[in-house]
Amino acid sequence: MRRLLRKTFLVVLVAAMSLEAAYVLAGLVFLDTRLRSEGINRRPQKLQIRWRFAWTLWPGIVTLHDVETRGRSRRTGWYAHLDSVSARCRLLPLFDRTVDLARVRVAGVD
């Protein structure tokens, strides 16, 4: 019985670690390839976000480094440079192409 329990625990542990590794790899591929521009900057004339490096270790939490944002409304254009941004977003609204940020921490605003 003890042997079966140990084996089951190891299988569950390896499966959980494999899922986490797959998530981190998929997150890095999305955040640091051209997929990010196609997925995020759909209307670049209204809003653009670019960054040099980004990573995620847990779903819904992302850290971006050397971030540039710019946007334009009918009357106003704006620009901001941020050294780093850590954000937590709710995942379900992403299916509706809506970003619902629960928490954002920024360092080095220009």
Short mmCIF file of C-alpha atoms in Angstrom, two decimals:
data_model
loop_
_atom_site.label_atom_id
_atom_site.label_comp_id
_atom_site.label_asym_id
_atom_site.label_seq_id
_atom_site.Cartn_x
_atom_site.Cartn_y
_atom_site.Cartn_z
CA MET A 1 0.00 0.00 0.00
CA ARG A 2 2.77 2.40 0.93
CA ARG A 3 4.62 1.65 -2.29
CA LEU A 4 1.50 2.38 -4.35
CA LEU A 5 0.96 5.66 -2.53
CA ARG A 6 4.55 6.72 -3.15
CA LYS A 7 4.32 5.80 -6.82
CA THR A 8 1.04 7.70 -7.22
CA PHE A 9 2.53 10.74 -5.52
CA LEU A 10 5.55 10.69 -7.85
CA VAL A 11 3.34 10.40 -10.94
CA VAL A 12 1.20 13.36 -9.81
CA LEU A 13 4.31 15.39 -8.96
CA VAL A 14 5.94 14.72 -12.35
CA ALA A 15 2.68 15.55 -14.16
CA ALA A 16 2.34 18.85 -12.26
CA MET A 17 5.95 19.80 -12.95
CA SER A 18 5.53 18.94 -16.64
CA LEU A 19 2.42 21.11 -16.91
CA GLU A 20 4.23 24.01 -15.23
CA ALA A 21 7.24 23.63 -17.54
CA ALA A 22 4.94 23.56 -20.58
CA TYR A 23 3.14 26.70 -19.36
CA VAL A 24 6.39 28.60 -18.77
CA LEU A 25 7.73 27.59 -22.19
CA ALA A 26 4.49 28.58 -23.94
CA GLY A 27 4.46 31.88 -22.04
CA LEU A 28 8.02 32.68 -23.06
CA VAL A 29 7.32 31.79 -26.69
CA PHE A 30 4.26 34.07 -26.75
CA LEU A 31 5.83 36.96 -24.83
CA ASP A 32 9.18 37.01 -26.63
CA THR A 33 8.31 36.32 -30.26
CA ARG A 34 6.37 38.20 -32.91
CA LEU A 35 3.19 36.47 -31.68
CA ARG A 36 3.00 39.16 -29.00
CA SER A 37 2.74 41.97 -31.55
CA GLU A 38 0.10 40.16 -33.55
CA GLY A 39 -1.87 39.24 -30.45
CA ILE A 40 -1.61 42.48 -28.47
CA ASN A 41 -1.14 45.36 -30.91
CA ARG A 42 -4.20 44.69 -33.07
CA ARG A 43 -4.91 48.42 -33.58
CA PRO A 44 -1.47 50.06 -33.33
CA GLN A 45 -2.86 53.47 -34.34
CA LYS A 46 -4.78 53.54 -31.01
CA LEU A 47 -2.54 51.64 -28.58
CA GLN A 48 0.91 50.04 -28.78
CA ILE A 49 2.81 48.14 -26.12
CA ARG A 50 6.37 46.91 -26.69
CA TRP A 51 8.91 45.40 -24.34
CA ARG A 52 12.42 44.03 -24.49
CA PHE A 53 11.99 40.97 -22.25
CA ALA A 54 9.06 39.33 -20.46
CA TRP A 55 8.41 36.23 -18.41
CA THR A 56 5.65 34.44 -16.55
CA LEU A 57 5.81 31.65 -14.01
CA TRP A 58 2.14 31.43 -13.07
CA PRO A 59 -1.03 31.92 -15.14
CA GLY A 60 -2.28 35.49 -14.91
CA ILE A 61 0.97 36.98 -13.60
CA VAL A 62 3.48 38.54 -16.00
CA THR A 63 6.60 40.70 -15.66
CA LEU A 64 7.74 42.96 -18.51
CA HIS A 65 11.06 44.82 -18.76
CA ASP A 66 11.95 47.95 -20.76
CA VAL A 67 8.33 48.68 -21.72
CA GLU A 68 7.22 51.37 -24.17
CA THR A 69 3.57 52.30 -24.47
CA ARG A 70 1.95 54.85 -26.72
CA GLY A 71 -1.54 55.65 -27.75
CA ARG A 72 -3.76 58.13 -29.44
CA SER A 73 -7.31 59.29 -29.00
CA ARG A 74 -9.09 61.82 -31.21
CA ARG A 75 -7.32 64.77 -29.60
CA THR A 76 -4.44 63.46 -27.55
CA GLY A 77 -1.36 61.37 -28.21
CA TRP A 78 0.70 59.99 -25.32
CA TYR A 79 3.87 58.00 -24.66
CA ALA A 80 5.40 56.36 -21.58
CA HIS A 81 8.57 54.38 -20.94
CA LEU A 82 8.63 52.00 -17.98
CA ASP A 83 11.69 50.15 -16.69
CA SER A 84 9.60 47.23 -15.46
CA VAL A 85 5.96 46.25 -15.01
CA SER A 86 4.53 43.39 -12.98
CA ALA A 87 0.87 42.74 -13.60
CA ARG A 88 -1.76 40.33 -12.44
CA CYS A 89 -4.78 39.84 -14.68
CA ARG A 90 -7.95 37.82 -14.53
CA LEU A 91 -7.86 35.01 -17.08
CA LEU A 92 -11.51 34.49 -18.08
CA PRO A 93 -11.99 37.99 -19.61
CA LEU A 94 -9.07 37.26 -21.96
CA PHE A 95 -11.37 34.95 -23.95
CA ASP A 96 -13.46 38.06 -24.77
CA ARG A 97 -10.29 39.98 -25.73
CA THR A 98 -10.58 42.08 -22.59
CA VAL A 99 -7.70 42.68 -20.19
CA ASP A 100 -8.89 42.99 -16.60
CA LEU A 101 -5.90 43.91 -14.45
CA ALA A 102 -6.21 43.10 -10.78
CA ARG A 103 -2.85 44.59 -9.77
CA VAL A 104 -0.08 46.47 -11.57
CA ARG A 105 3.31 47.51 -10.15
CA VAL A 106 5.53 49.81 -12.17
CA ALA A 107 9.14 50.96 -11.70
CA GLY A 108 11.02 53.69 -13.53
CA VAL A 109 8.32 55.75 -15.27
CA ASP A 110 9.47 58.29 -17.90
#
